[in-house]
Each structure stands twice: as C-alpha cells, then as structure tokens.
Tab-separated table of C-alpha atoms in Angstrom:
chain	number	residue	atom	x	y	z
A	12	UNK	CA	-15.616	-3.817	-4.828
A	13	UNK	CA	-12.017	-4.666	-5.698
A	14	UNK	CA	-12.646	-4.376	-9.443
A	15	UNK	CA	-13.654	-0.712	-9.140
A	16	UNK	CA	-10.406	0.426	-7.492
A	17	UNK	CA	-8.305	2.677	-9.724
A	18	UNK	CA	-4.644	1.772	-10.286
A	19	UNK	CA	-2.180	4.390	-9.028
A	20	UNK	CA	0.367	5.704	-11.514
A	21	UNK	CA	3.850	4.450	-10.711
A	22	UNK	CA	2.561	1.268	-9.028
A	23	UNK	CA	2.280	-1.177	-11.952
A	24	UNK	CA	2.241	-4.185	-9.634
A	25	UNK	CA	-0.975	-2.978	-7.976
A	26	UNK	CA	-3.081	-5.078	-10.371
A	27	UNK	CA	-1.333	-8.273	-9.273
A	28	UNK	CA	-2.872	-10.502	-6.600
A	29	UNK	CA	-1.339	-9.709	-3.215
A	30	UNK	CA	-1.298	-11.305	0.165
A	31	UNK	CA	-1.053	-9.266	3.323
A	32	UNK	CA	1.297	-11.060	5.701
A	33	UNK	CA	0.336	-12.044	9.228
A	34	UNK	CA	2.469	-9.221	10.663
A	35	UNK	CA	0.823	-6.657	8.389
A	36	UNK	CA	-2.646	-7.961	9.215
A	37	UNK	CA	-1.887	-7.837	12.971
A	38	UNK	CA	-0.502	-4.293	12.738
A	39	UNK	CA	-3.546	-3.019	10.856
A	40	UNK	CA	-5.879	-4.790	13.285
A	41	UNK	CA	-4.132	-3.104	16.223
A	42	UNK	CA	-4.368	0.321	14.594
A	43	UNK	CA	-7.923	-0.232	13.322
A	44	UNK	CA	-9.636	-2.833	15.580
A	45	UNK	CA	-11.795	-5.280	13.628
A	46	UNK	CA	-10.169	-4.268	10.323
A	47	UNK	CA	-9.390	-7.845	9.205
A	48	UNK	CA	-12.991	-9.047	9.499
A	49	UNK	CA	-14.287	-5.823	7.958
A	50	UNK	CA	-12.102	-6.301	4.872
A	51	UNK	CA	-13.146	-9.966	4.543
A	52	UNK	CA	-16.809	-8.886	4.675
A	53	UNK	CA	-16.074	-6.445	1.827
A	54	UNK	CA	-14.482	-9.094	-0.403
A	55	UNK	CA	-10.966	-9.718	0.915
A	56	UNK	CA	-9.935	-13.382	1.232
A	57	UNK	CA	-9.275	-14.673	4.744
A	58	UNK	CA	-6.075	-16.705	4.576
A	59	UNK	CA	-4.316	-19.087	6.891
A	60	UNK	CA	-0.954	-18.428	5.256
A	61	UNK	CA	0.322	-21.989	5.638
A	62	UNK	CA	-2.952	-23.828	4.988
A	63	UNK	CA	-4.571	-21.860	2.161
A	64	UNK	CA	-1.530	-20.798	0.136
A	65	UNK	CA	0.494	-23.058	-2.162
A	66	UNK	CA	4.171	-22.039	-2.212
A	67	UNK	CA	6.425	-23.334	-4.980
A	68	UNK	CA	10.135	-22.801	-5.540
A	69	UNK	CA	12.975	-24.730	-7.180
A	70	UNK	CA	12.808	-27.348	-4.404
A	71	UNK	CA	9.154	-28.151	-5.148
A	72	UNK	CA	5.962	-27.460	-3.228
A	73	UNK	CA	6.000	-26.522	0.426
A	74	UNK	CA	3.755	-28.584	2.731
A	75	UNK	CA	0.407	-27.120	3.791
A	76	UNK	CA	-0.689	-27.182	7.423
A	77	UNK	CA	-2.906	-25.281	9.807
A	78	UNK	CA	-0.859	-22.428	11.295
A	79	UNK	CA	-3.396	-19.833	12.442
A	80	UNK	CA	-1.209	-17.167	10.795
A	81	UNK	CA	-4.001	-14.963	9.504
A	82	UNK	CA	-3.375	-12.938	6.383
A	83	UNK	CA	-5.471	-11.423	3.627
A	84	UNK	CA	-5.703	-12.012	-0.098
A	85	UNK	CA	-6.355	-8.513	-1.365
A	86	UNK	CA	-5.298	-6.130	-4.122
A	87	UNK	CA	-3.209	-3.126	-3.123
A	88	UNK	CA	-5.740	-0.552	-4.348
A	89	UNK	CA	-8.524	-2.310	-2.413
A	90	UNK	CA	-6.433	-2.467	0.771
A	91	UNK	CA	-5.531	1.235	0.452
A	92	UNK	CA	-9.204	2.110	-0.117
A	93	UNK	CA	-10.293	0.131	2.973
A	94	UNK	CA	-7.691	1.895	5.139
A	95	UNK	CA	-8.681	5.328	3.776
A	96	UNK	CA	-12.400	4.682	4.262
A	97	UNK	CA	-11.883	3.552	7.852
A	98	UNK	CA	-9.595	6.487	8.768
A	99	UNK	CA	-11.937	9.027	7.158
A	100	UNK	CA	-14.967	7.479	8.875
A	101	UNK	CA	-13.388	7.502	12.342
A	102	UNK	CA	-11.648	10.862	11.950
A	103	UNK	CA	-14.351	12.739	10.038
A	104	UNK	CA	-14.501	15.486	12.679
A	105	UNK	CA	-10.699	15.994	12.555
A	106	UNK	CA	-9.717	15.247	8.953
A	107	UNK	CA	-10.539	17.055	5.733
A	108	UNK	CA	-9.231	15.321	2.673
A	109	UNK	CA	-8.594	17.538	-0.348
A	110	UNK	CA	-7.195	16.386	-3.662
A	111	UNK	CA	-5.732	19.222	-5.718
A	112	UNK	CA	-2.504	20.330	-7.390
A	113	UNK	CA	0.144	21.862	-5.138
A	114	UNK	CA	1.591	25.136	-6.431
A	115	UNK	CA	3.477	26.363	-3.350
A	116	UNK	CA	3.289	26.601	0.416
A	117	UNK	CA	3.466	29.593	2.738
A	118	UNK	CA	5.426	29.860	5.955
A	119	UNK	CA	4.628	31.847	9.109
A	120	UNK	CA	7.977	33.330	10.152
A	121	UNK	CA	11.611	32.465	9.829
A	122	UNK	CA	11.657	31.847	6.085
A	123	UNK	CA	14.765	29.814	5.357
A	124	UNK	CA	14.987	28.591	8.947
A	125	UNK	CA	14.349	24.984	9.828
A	126	UNK	CA	12.263	26.297	12.747
A	127	UNK	CA	9.722	28.017	10.505
A	128	UNK	CA	6.185	26.645	10.452
A	129	UNK	CA	4.063	26.166	7.377
A	130	UNK	CA	0.889	28.255	7.422
A	131	UNK	CA	-0.791	26.501	4.547
A	132	UNK	CA	-0.528	25.271	1.002
A	133	UNK	CA	-1.392	27.140	-2.184
A	134	UNK	CA	-3.469	24.902	-4.425
A	135	UNK	CA	-4.402	25.234	-8.070
A	136	UNK	CA	-8.179	25.217	-7.583
A	137	UNK	CA	-8.593	26.348	-3.966
A	138	UNK	CA	-5.940	29.022	-3.480
A	139	UNK	CA	-4.351	29.224	-0.016
A	140	UNK	CA	-5.582	26.516	2.311
A	141	UNK	CA	-4.486	26.525	5.940
A	142	UNK	CA	-3.652	23.116	7.326
A	143	UNK	CA	-2.089	21.343	10.303
A	144	UNK	CA	-0.717	18.512	8.181
A	145	UNK	CA	0.029	18.245	4.483
A	146	UNK	CA	0.614	14.801	2.960
A	147	UNK	CA	2.262	14.691	-0.454
A	148	UNK	CA	1.419	11.394	-2.152
A	149	UNK	CA	2.578	12.479	-5.602
A	150	UNK	CA	5.563	10.156	-5.787
A	151	UNK	CA	8.497	10.747	-8.129
A	152	UNK	CA	6.810	13.682	-9.897
A	153	UNK	CA	6.415	15.683	-6.653
A	154	UNK	CA	7.477	19.346	-6.719
A	155	UNK	CA	7.733	19.453	-2.919
A	156	UNK	CA	11.538	18.947	-2.795
A	157	UNK	CA	11.998	21.904	-5.186
A	158	UNK	CA	9.632	24.049	-3.072
A	159	UNK	CA	11.563	23.224	0.108
A	160	UNK	CA	14.728	24.388	-1.659
A	161	UNK	CA	12.997	27.542	-2.927
A	162	UNK	CA	11.986	28.490	0.646
A	163	UNK	CA	15.513	27.928	1.935
A	164	UNK	CA	14.649	24.790	3.857
A	165	UNK	CA	16.968	22.527	1.868
A	166	UNK	CA	16.007	19.688	-0.402
A	167	UNK	CA	15.559	16.378	1.413
A	168	UNK	CA	18.285	13.822	0.928
A	169	UNK	CA	17.240	11.076	-1.441
A	170	UNK	CA	17.396	7.674	0.217
A	171	UNK	CA	17.258	4.519	-1.869
A	172	UNK	CA	17.357	0.934	-0.639
A	173	UNK	CA	18.018	-1.777	-3.182
A	174	UNK	CA	16.673	-4.946	-1.613
A	175	UNK	CA	17.844	-6.820	-4.719
A	176	UNK	CA	14.335	-8.192	-5.193
A	177	UNK	CA	12.620	-8.240	-8.560
A	178	UNK	CA	9.158	-9.455	-9.380
A	179	UNK	CA	7.325	-10.572	-12.480
A	180	UNK	CA	3.829	-11.844	-13.148
A	181	UNK	CA	2.657	-14.517	-15.498
A	182	UNK	CA	-0.457	-16.582	-16.040
A	183	UNK	CA	-0.123	-20.205	-14.970
A	184	UNK	CA	-2.308	-23.236	-15.603
A	185	UNK	CA	-4.232	-24.293	-12.517
A	186	UNK	CA	-2.938	-27.760	-11.532
A	187	UNK	CA	-5.238	-30.725	-12.127
A	188	UNK	CA	-5.009	-31.413	-8.397
A	189	UNK	CA	-6.707	-28.084	-7.614
A	190	UNK	CA	-9.192	-28.220	-4.773
A	191	UNK	CA	-10.919	-25.559	-2.716
A	192	UNK	CA	-8.513	-26.070	0.193
A	193	UNK	CA	-6.116	-23.422	-1.136
A	194	UNK	CA	-6.825	-19.854	-2.160
A	195	UNK	CA	-3.541	-18.449	-3.439
A	196	UNK	CA	-0.564	-19.700	-5.433
A	197	UNK	CA	2.907	-18.228	-4.814
A	198	UNK	CA	5.831	-19.246	-7.030
A	199	UNK	CA	9.105	-18.082	-5.528
A	200	UNK	CA	11.784	-16.801	-7.869
A	201	UNK	CA	14.290	-19.353	-9.063
A	202	UNK	CA	18.018	-18.914	-8.576
A	203	UNK	CA	19.895	-17.447	-11.518
A	204	UNK	CA	20.564	-20.081	-14.197
A	205	UNK	CA	17.783	-22.411	-13.041
A	206	UNK	CA	15.361	-23.587	-15.727
C-alpha cells in the first residue's frame, strides 16, 4: 500500500509521483527476477514510457507512441519498501536487519590501521552486536565519519556532485483532452527567463 509508506527525513521529494526509468526497471529485474510484475501487482503503475506518459516542455507536447520501454509509476518510499521486502524474503537465512542507534564500533586488531577489521557495532539498545556488514543509512546526521576519525581510520573525503538540476512540484489542472491512454504527466523545466 503506497499510502502507508513513511517518508524518510531528508528526502522531501519522496512524496512526489516518480517514474522508474526503463534502465532502472531492467536493472532491478535482473537483480530481482520478476520484480517489475511483482511491484505492479502490489499497486505500481506499469508504464510504456513513450505511450503512457505525457511530456511537456517549452516546445510543447512530445508525441506519444508505443516504445516497449517499460518503466514504473511508483513513489520512492514504496519502491524502497518493495526492494527491502524482496531482499529480506530471499535472504532471510543470511540477513538480520536491526534498526537502532549507533554509539560506536569495535575493531579486532590494528586500531588506527586501515587493515583493521570491525568486530561489531555498539548500539544504544542492544549493546555490542557482531556483524559481517554494517550499513549506515543515517544520511547527513551520521556520526560514522567522526567514529572513523576517533579510531584512527581517517574521516572519509566528502564528495559532492552538482548536476545543476533543480526540481519543484506544483498541482496542475488535468487537460480537458484527458483520456485513459496516459498515466503520468511530466513537465520539463523551462529555460531561465521563459514564461
């Protein structure tokens, strides 16, 4: 149920409608066979990206045609939930998912050496928990870089890529010519100074 997905802090655009491109849909289907049809059965919208989507920009409306480029109309939280559910289901004997607050981590030997291995993580509610893999999905508020520095492993270099893309959302009136042949409306950004 897409409506029940919680929005992640720091991802304000997650509540916007999204389309998964053909390349993204193919990649997920290769990693998780049958994923596309599974998501459609759960409420995702099966899209032919040239037939079912209206694209508008300052030049007008792009033509629609059958392309067989399969994508998905899906919210980001719903897509993330579908991926998580599938990975947990297929890896249930190998994966334990724990959500808790990271306080620190402990290393085996060679503290301060890049060759040291992490024995486990110290969590707020569970104490020391041994693990083979720790995934930090905290985002900008993560304390992991500071902990790496504390243990002499060096803080990771911050990498930023400015793709010079901005997005905004607005409600638009559905055109009088609306018919069921299209499922998504995309208005491309206008060049600076265009009205």
